[in-house]
C-alpha atoms as a PDB file:
ATOM      1  CA  MET A   1      51.193 -41.940 148.429  1.00  0.00           C
ATOM      2  CA  ASP A   2      49.463 -38.827 149.863  1.00  0.00           C
ATOM      3  CA  LEU A   3      49.245 -37.263 146.400  1.00  0.00           C
ATOM      4  CA  ALA A   4      45.848 -38.786 145.588  1.00  0.00           C
ATOM      5  CA  TRP A   5      44.468 -37.480 148.882  1.00  0.00           C
ATOM      6  CA  GLU A   6      45.859 -34.020 148.178  1.00  0.00           C
ATOM      7  CA  MET A   7      44.171 -34.017 144.765  1.00  0.00           C
ATOM      8  CA  LEU A   8      40.882 -34.961 146.414  1.00  0.00           C
ATOM      9  CA  LEU A   9      41.212 -32.006 148.777  1.00  0.00           C
ATOM     10  CA  GLY A  10      41.754 -29.755 145.763  1.00  0.00           C
ATOM     11  CA  THR A  11      38.602 -30.746 143.871  1.00  0.00           C
ATOM     12  CA  PRO A  12      36.522 -27.786 142.657  1.00  0.00           C
ATOM     13  CA  GLU A  13      33.086 -27.226 144.162  1.00  0.00           C
ATOM     14  CA  ASP A  14      31.467 -26.745 140.762  1.00  0.00           C
ATOM     15  CA  ASP A  15      30.161 -30.059 139.394  1.00  0.00           C
ATOM     16  CA  MET A  16      30.843 -29.094 135.796  1.00  0.00           C
ATOM     17  CA  ALA A  17      34.487 -28.398 136.567  1.00  0.00           C
ATOM     18  CA  LEU A  18      35.006 -31.716 138.363  1.00  0.00           C
ATOM     19  CA  VAL A  19      35.513 -33.895 135.269  1.00  0.00           C
ATOM     20  CA  GLN A  20      37.743 -31.225 133.761  1.00  0.00           C
ATOM     21  CA  TYR A  21      39.809 -31.361 136.961  1.00  0.00           C
ATOM     22  CA  ILE A  22      40.037 -35.153 137.239  1.00  0.00           C
ATOM     23  CA  ILE A  23      41.332 -35.910 133.749  1.00  0.00           C
ATOM     24  CA  PRO A  24      44.526 -33.789 133.774  1.00  0.00           C
ATOM     25  CA  CYS A  25      45.143 -34.857 137.382  1.00  0.00           C
ATOM     26  CA  PHE A  26      45.030 -38.490 136.329  1.00  0.00           C
ATOM     27  CA  LYS A  27      47.268 -37.956 133.315  1.00  0.00           C
ATOM     28  CA  ARG A  28      49.967 -36.322 135.439  1.00  0.00           C
ATOM     29  CA  TYR A  29      49.566 -38.905 138.183  1.00  0.00           C
ATOM     30  CA  SER A  30      49.734 -41.809 135.718  1.00  0.00           C
ATOM     31  CA  MET A  31      52.892 -40.480 134.086  1.00  0.00           C
ATOM     32  CA  GLY A  32      54.539 -40.122 137.480  1.00  0.00           C
ATOM     33  CA  ALA A  33      53.438 -43.604 138.530  1.00  0.00           C
ATOM     34  CA  HIS A  34      54.928 -45.207 135.442  1.00  0.00           C
ATOM     35  CA  SER A  35      58.171 -43.280 135.921  1.00  0.00           C
ATOM     36  CA  VAL A  36      58.444 -44.564 139.494  1.00  0.00           C
ATOM     37  CA  ASN A  37      57.583 -48.047 138.268  1.00  0.00           C
ATOM     38  CA  ARG A  38      60.505 -47.961 135.836  1.00  0.00           C
ATOM     39  CA  LEU A  39      62.960 -46.503 138.344  1.00  0.00           C
ATOM     40  CA  LEU A  40      62.066 -49.007 141.057  1.00  0.00           C
ATOM     41  CA  ASN A  41      61.397 -51.971 138.813  1.00  0.00           C
ATOM     42  CA  TYR A  42      63.745 -54.092 140.905  1.00  0.00           C
ATOM     43  CA  ILE A  43      60.977 -54.164 143.535  1.00  0.00           C
ATOM     44  CA  ASN A  44      58.638 -55.667 140.963  1.00  0.00           C
ATOM     45  CA  ARG A  45      61.242 -58.193 139.849  1.00  0.00           C
ATOM     46  CA  HIS A  46      62.120 -59.389 143.332  1.00  0.00           C
ATOM     47  CA  TYR A  47      59.522 -58.650 145.995  1.00  0.00           C
ATOM     48  CA  VAL A  48      56.339 -58.469 143.883  1.00  0.00           C
ATOM     49  CA  LYS A  49      57.166 -61.487 141.734  1.00  0.00           C
ATOM     50  CA  ARG A  50      57.969 -63.573 144.802  1.00  0.00           C
ATOM     51  CA  ALA A  51      54.765 -62.497 146.513  1.00  0.00           C
ATOM     52  CA  VAL A  52      52.712 -63.357 143.433  1.00  0.00           C
ATOM     53  CA  ASP A  53      54.387 -66.756 143.226  1.00  0.00           C
ATOM     54  CA  GLU A  54      53.328 -67.288 146.826  1.00  0.00           C
ATOM     55  CA  ASP A  55      49.679 -66.557 145.909  1.00  0.00           C
ATOM     56  CA  GLU A  56      49.640 -63.104 147.453  1.00  0.00           C
ATOM     57  CA  GLY A  57      48.923 -61.363 144.152  1.00  0.00           C
ATOM     58  CA  TRP A  58      45.893 -61.210 141.914  1.00  0.00           C
ATOM     59  CA  LEU A  59      47.157 -62.573 138.593  1.00  0.00           C
ATOM     60  CA  MET A  60      49.823 -65.096 137.631  1.00  0.00           C
ATOM     61  CA  LEU A  61      50.507 -65.299 133.926  1.00  0.00           C
ATOM     62  CA  SER A  62      52.100 -68.735 134.298  1.00  0.00           C
ATOM     63  CA  ASP A  63      48.690 -70.065 135.288  1.00  0.00           C
ATOM     64  CA  ILE A  64      47.269 -68.683 132.062  1.00  0.00           C
ATOM     65  CA  PHE A  65      49.804 -69.490 129.381  1.00  0.00           C
ATOM     66  CA  ASP A  66      52.199 -72.139 130.735  1.00  0.00           C
ATOM     67  CA  VAL A  67      49.850 -74.910 131.757  1.00  0.00           C
ATOM     68  CA  GLU A  68      51.955 -78.054 131.472  1.00  0.00           C
ATOM     69  CA  GLU A  69      50.848 -81.633 131.069  1.00  0.00           C
ATOM     70  CA  GLY A  70      50.117 -83.287 134.379  1.00  0.00           C
ATOM     71  CA  ASN A  71      48.619 -80.184 135.996  1.00  0.00           C
ATOM     72  CA  THR A  72      45.420 -80.768 137.900  1.00  0.00           C
ATOM     73  CA  ARG A  73      41.944 -79.915 136.710  1.00  0.00           C
ATOM     74  CA  LYS A  74      41.893 -77.262 139.432  1.00  0.00           C
ATOM     75  CA  ALA A  75      44.788 -75.423 137.768  1.00  0.00           C
ATOM     76  CA  LYS A  76      42.966 -75.504 134.443  1.00  0.00           C
ATOM     77  CA  SER A  77      39.827 -74.148 136.076  1.00  0.00           C
ATOM     78  CA  LEU A  78      41.866 -71.356 137.665  1.00  0.00           C
ATOM     79  CA  ARG A  79      43.389 -70.500 134.303  1.00  0.00           C
ATOM     80  CA  GLU A  80      39.963 -70.276 132.659  1.00  0.00           C
ATOM     81  CA  ARG A  81      38.605 -68.075 135.426  1.00  0.00           C
ATOM     82  CA  ARG A  82      41.470 -65.637 135.167  1.00  0.00           C
ATOM     83  CA  VAL A  83      41.300 -65.456 131.384  1.00  0.00           C
ATOM     84  CA  GLU A  84      37.593 -64.733 131.734  1.00  0.00           C
ATOM     85  CA  GLU A  85      38.370 -61.902 134.155  1.00  0.00           C
ATOM     86  CA  LEU A  86      40.985 -60.441 131.799  1.00  0.00           C
ATOM     87  CA  LYS A  87      38.413 -60.392 129.004  1.00  0.00           C
ATOM     88  CA  LYS A  88      36.286 -58.047 131.110  1.00  0.00           C
ATOM     89  CA  TRP A  89      39.115 -55.519 130.805  1.00  0.00           C
ATOM     90  CA  GLY A  90      39.551 -55.709 127.038  1.00  0.00           C
ATOM     91  CA  TYR A  91      41.761 -58.774 126.564  1.00  0.00           C
ATOM     92  CA  GLU A  92      41.039 -61.300 123.819  1.00  0.00           C
ATOM     93  CA  GLU A  93      42.780 -64.648 123.555  1.00  0.00           C
ATOM     94  CA  GLY A  94      45.404 -64.473 120.856  1.00  0.00           C
ATOM     95  CA  GLY A  95      45.450 -60.683 121.046  1.00  0.00           C
ATOM     96  CA  LEU A  96      48.404 -58.343 121.205  1.00  0.00           C
ATOM     97  CA  ALA A  97      50.809 -58.453 124.128  1.00  0.00           C
ATOM     98  CA  GLU A  98      50.129 -54.758 124.749  1.00  0.00           C
ATOM     99  CA  THR A  99      46.407 -55.464 125.144  1.00  0.00           C
ATOM    100  CA  LEU A 100      47.181 -58.230 127.611  1.00  0.00           C
ATOM    101  CA  ALA A 101      49.485 -55.953 129.608  1.00  0.00           C
ATOM    102  CA  LEU A 102      46.835 -53.220 129.823  1.00  0.00           C
ATOM    103  CA  ALA A 103      44.117 -55.665 130.850  1.00  0.00           C
ATOM    104  CA  LYS A 104      46.415 -57.197 133.457  1.00  0.00           C
ATOM    105  CA  GLN A 105      47.178 -53.778 134.922  1.00  0.00           C
ATOM    106  CA  CYS A 106      43.458 -52.961 135.089  1.00  0.00           C
ATOM    107  CA  VAL A 107      42.774 -56.233 136.914  1.00  0.00           C
ATOM    108  CA  GLU A 108      45.569 -55.471 139.350  1.00  0.00           C
ATOM    109  CA  ALA A 109      44.328 -51.911 139.893  1.00  0.00           C
ATOM    110  CA  ALA A 110      40.864 -53.320 140.607  1.00  0.00           C
ATOM    111  CA  SER A 111      42.231 -55.681 143.258  1.00  0.00           C
ATOM    112  CA  THR A 112      41.616 -55.371 146.967  1.00  0.00           C
ATOM    113  CA  LEU A 113      44.133 -53.664 149.209  1.00  0.00           C
ATOM    114  CA  ASP A 114      45.513 -56.937 150.548  1.00  0.00           C
ATOM    115  CA  CYS A 115      46.738 -58.051 147.103  1.00  0.00           C
ATOM    116  CA  VAL A 116      50.389 -57.461 146.190  1.00  0.00           C
ATOM    117  CA  VAL A 117      50.632 -55.827 142.765  1.00  0.00           C
ATOM    118  CA  PRO A 118      53.361 -54.057 140.744  1.00  0.00           C
ATOM    119  CA  LEU A 119      54.095 -50.449 141.641  1.00  0.00           C
ATOM    120  CA  ALA A 120      52.279 -48.954 138.646  1.00  0.00           C
ATOM    121  CA  ALA A 121      49.103 -50.881 139.453  1.00  0.00           C
ATOM    122  CA  LEU A 122      49.518 -50.035 143.138  1.00  0.00           C
ATOM    123  CA  ALA A 123      49.530 -46.329 142.293  1.00  0.00           C
ATOM    124  CA  LEU A 124      46.449 -46.674 140.076  1.00  0.00           C
ATOM    125  CA  ARG A 125      44.663 -48.591 142.807  1.00  0.00           C
ATOM    126  CA  ARG A 126      45.549 -45.827 145.261  1.00  0.00           C
ATOM    127  CA  PHE A 127      44.162 -43.218 142.847  1.00  0.00           C
ATOM    128  CA  ARG A 128      40.909 -45.152 142.816  1.00  0.00           C
ATOM    129  CA  THR A 129      40.577 -45.747 146.548  1.00  0.00           C
ATOM    130  CA  GLU A 130      41.834 -42.372 147.789  1.00  0.00           C
ATOM    131  CA  PHE A 131      40.582 -40.017 145.084  1.00  0.00           C
ATOM    132  CA  ILE A 132      37.830 -41.437 142.875  1.00  0.00           C
ATOM    133  CA  GLU A 133      35.889 -43.670 145.267  1.00  0.00           C
ATOM    134  CA  PRO A 134      35.108 -40.783 147.662  1.00  0.00           C
ATOM    135  CA  LEU A 135      33.700 -38.927 144.647  1.00  0.00           C
ATOM    136  CA  LEU A 136      31.648 -42.001 143.710  1.00  0.00           C
ATOM    137  CA  ALA A 137      30.132 -42.284 147.186  1.00  0.00           C
ATOM    138  CA  ALA A 138      26.601 -40.918 147.420  1.00  0.00           C
ATOM    139  CA  PRO A 139      25.813 -38.852 150.512  1.00  0.00           C
ATOM    140  CA  LYS A 140      23.905 -40.691 153.203  1.00  0.00           C
ATOM    141  CA  VAL A 141      20.166 -40.152 153.310  1.00  0.00           C
ATOM    142  CA  LYS A 142      19.009 -38.498 156.521  1.00  0.00           C
ATOM    143  CA  GLY A 143      15.749 -39.361 158.190  1.00  0.00           C
ATOM    144  CA  LYS A 144      13.941 -42.535 159.158  1.00  0.00           C
ATOM    145  CA  LYS A 145      12.365 -45.255 157.088  1.00  0.00           C
ATOM    146  CA  GLY A 146       8.640 -45.306 156.747  1.00  0.00           C
ATOM    147  CA  THR A 147       8.165 -41.552 156.730  1.00  0.00           C
ATOM    148  CA  PRO A 148       5.057 -40.251 154.933  1.00  0.00           C
ATOM    149  CA  GLY A 149       5.571 -39.770 151.230  1.00  0.00           C
ATOM    150  CA  ALA A 150       8.607 -42.024 151.106  1.00  0.00           C
ATOM    151  CA  ALA A 151       9.408 -43.456 147.704  1.00  0.00           C
ATOM    152  CA  SER A 152       8.540 -47.086 147.039  1.00  0.00           C
ATOM    153  CA  VAL A 153      11.086 -49.830 147.535  1.00  0.00           C
ATOM    154  CA  GLY A 154      13.364 -50.116 144.527  1.00  0.00           C
ATOM    155  CA  ASP A 155      12.802 -46.528 143.430  1.00  0.00           C
ATOM    156  CA  LYS A 156      16.232 -44.947 143.572  1.00  0.00           C
ATOM    157  CA  SER A 157      15.493 -41.865 141.488  1.00  0.00           C
ATOM    158  CA  HIS A 158      14.951 -39.801 144.635  1.00  0.00           C
ATOM    159  CA  LEU A 159      18.246 -40.805 146.203  1.00  0.00           C
ATOM    160  CA  PRO A 160      21.130 -38.318 146.173  1.00  0.00           C
ATOM    161  CA  LYS A 161      23.813 -38.979 143.582  1.00  0.00           C
ATOM    162  CA  SER A 162      27.552 -38.984 144.077  1.00  0.00           C
ATOM    163  CA  ARG A 163      29.536 -35.882 143.186  1.00  0.00           C
ATOM    164  CA  LEU A 164      31.049 -37.547 140.136  1.00  0.00           C
ATOM    165  CA  ALA A 165      27.677 -38.839 138.940  1.00  0.00           C
ATOM    166  CA  CYS A 166      26.266 -35.316 139.212  1.00  0.00           C
ATOM    167  CA  SER A 167      29.257 -33.974 137.312  1.00  0.00           C
ATOM    168  CA  VAL A 168      28.799 -36.463 134.473  1.00  0.00           C
ATOM    169  CA  GLN A 169      25.068 -35.797 134.332  1.00  0.00           C
ATOM    170  CA  GLU A 170      25.717 -32.085 134.027  1.00  0.00           C
ATOM    171  CA  LEU A 171      28.441 -32.640 131.429  1.00  0.00           C
ATOM    172  CA  LEU A 172      26.110 -34.669 129.217  1.00  0.00           C
ATOM    173  CA  GLY A 173      23.297 -32.175 129.605  1.00  0.00           C
ATOM    174  CA  VAL A 174      24.850 -28.739 129.198  1.00  0.00           C
ATOM    175  CA  GLN A 175      24.395 -26.661 126.098  1.00  0.00           C
ATOM    176  CA  ASP A 176      27.472 -24.449 126.298  1.00  0.00           C
ATOM    177  CA  VAL A 177      30.055 -27.218 125.778  1.00  0.00           C
ATOM    178  CA  SER A 178      31.078 -28.071 122.232  1.00  0.00           C
ATOM    179  CA  PRO A 179      30.243 -31.594 120.985  1.00  0.00           C
ATOM    180  CA  GLU A 180      33.944 -32.324 120.532  1.00  0.00           C
ATOM    181  CA  GLU A 181      34.824 -31.298 124.087  1.00  0.00           C
ATOM    182  CA  CYS A 182      31.875 -33.183 125.543  1.00  0.00           C
ATOM    183  CA  LEU A 183      32.817 -36.355 123.661  1.00  0.00           C
ATOM    184  CA  GLY A 184      36.491 -36.004 124.542  1.00  0.00           C
ATOM    185  CA  LEU A 185      35.820 -35.537 128.251  1.00  0.00           C
ATOM    186  CA  ALA A 186      33.449 -38.497 128.336  1.00  0.00           C
ATOM    187  CA  ARG A 187      35.950 -40.701 126.526  1.00  0.00           C
ATOM    188  CA  ASP A 188      38.840 -39.661 128.769  1.00  0.00           C
ATOM    189  CA  LEU A 189      36.832 -40.182 131.940  1.00  0.00           C
ATOM    190  CA  ALA A 190      35.676 -43.623 130.791  1.00  0.00           C
ATOM    191  CA  ALA A 191      39.278 -44.594 130.046  1.00  0.00           C
ATOM    192  CA  THR A 192      40.385 -43.266 133.436  1.00  0.00           C
ATOM    193  CA  LEU A 193      37.771 -45.259 135.333  1.00  0.00           C
ATOM    194  CA  CYS A 194      38.768 -48.403 133.456  1.00  0.00           C
ATOM    195  CA  ALA A 195      42.489 -47.858 134.032  1.00  0.00           C
ATOM    196  CA  ILE A 196      42.115 -47.461 137.794  1.00  0.00           C
ATOM    197  CA  GLY A 197      39.989 -50.570 138.172  1.00  0.00           C
ATOM    198  CA  VAL A 198      36.401 -49.320 138.353  1.00  0.00           C
ATOM    199  CA  ARG A 199      34.523 -52.349 137.058  1.00  0.00           C
ATOM    200  CA  ASN A 200      32.409 -52.247 133.912  1.00  0.00           C
ATOM    201  CA  GLY A 201      29.253 -53.021 135.894  1.00  0.00           C
ATOM    202  CA  HIS A 202      29.471 -49.741 137.807  1.00  0.00           C
ATOM    203  CA  PRO A 203      26.513 -47.474 136.900  1.00  0.00           C
ATOM    204  CA  LEU A 204      28.736 -44.551 135.938  1.00  0.00           C
ATOM    205  CA  ARG A 205      30.889 -46.679 133.628  1.00  0.00           C
ATOM    206  CA  LYS A 206      27.748 -48.112 132.053  1.00  0.00           C
ATOM    207  CA  LYS A 207      26.366 -44.611 131.531  1.00  0.00           C
ATOM    208  CA  LEU A 208      29.561 -43.399 129.864  1.00  0.00           C
ATOM    209  CA  ASP A 209      29.968 -46.544 127.760  1.00  0.00           C
ATOM    210  CA  LYS A 210      26.377 -46.301 126.565  1.00  0.00           C
ATOM    211  CA  PHE A 211      26.890 -42.696 125.534  1.00  0.00           C
ATOM    212  CA  LEU A 212      30.171 -43.422 123.764  1.00  0.00           C
ATOM    213  CA  THR A 213      28.639 -46.375 121.928  1.00  0.00           C
ATOM    214  CA  THR A 214      25.155 -45.206 121.009  1.00  0.00           C
ATOM    215  CA  GLY A 215      24.246 -42.101 122.931  1.00  0.00           C
ATOM    216  CA  THR A 216      23.841 -38.513 121.868  1.00  0.00           C
ATOM    217  CA  PRO A 217      23.490 -36.259 124.903  1.00  0.00           C
ATOM    218  CA  LYS A 218      22.078 -32.763 124.804  1.00  0.00           C
ATOM    219  CA  CYS A 219      25.467 -31.260 124.099  1.00  0.00           C
ATOM    220  CA  LEU A 220      25.438 -33.138 120.780  1.00  0.00           C
END
């Protein structure tokens, strides 16, 4: 579990190189996590399943698809809420089982640390909390409020950005990166953030999604 922390310690100082460092790190980490998940799947079948049944997990598929007659209105409301949450991660009712599985894993990876989740989702959550979230944290602003020349309330343009936000901004603004590489890095980073449970309302995810949908940065 110290691997994510070790990768954080190895991050390059150059902002432009940061995205190029994160993506291969995540691919190797994800492959290893899924291998461990398969090898130790008995933990998922016994401990994790029991914990989820005891309401210690985030998502119970039985609440979503096996609602039986006689269940209370509360159970139906819970089912609807969870389906709504899955849709935020790409699931559509009646969609493929693979899409459901991916959305479920994203929801689990986005869960808080007190939730019991399968090993693969646990590893992805750890990648987020130990590696990516420190890179998403903006440095604290020094000084006191009310100083002369301070920006108006609500103006955040003057505030320092996180390391990863600076890296993405530089990636989308450089001239010496080919359009194909720029697009590929943006797409891979967006997929990484989704997979580890960074919610779609996060400013960096919104910036990447906007670019991938409609945007044409300077490198294009």
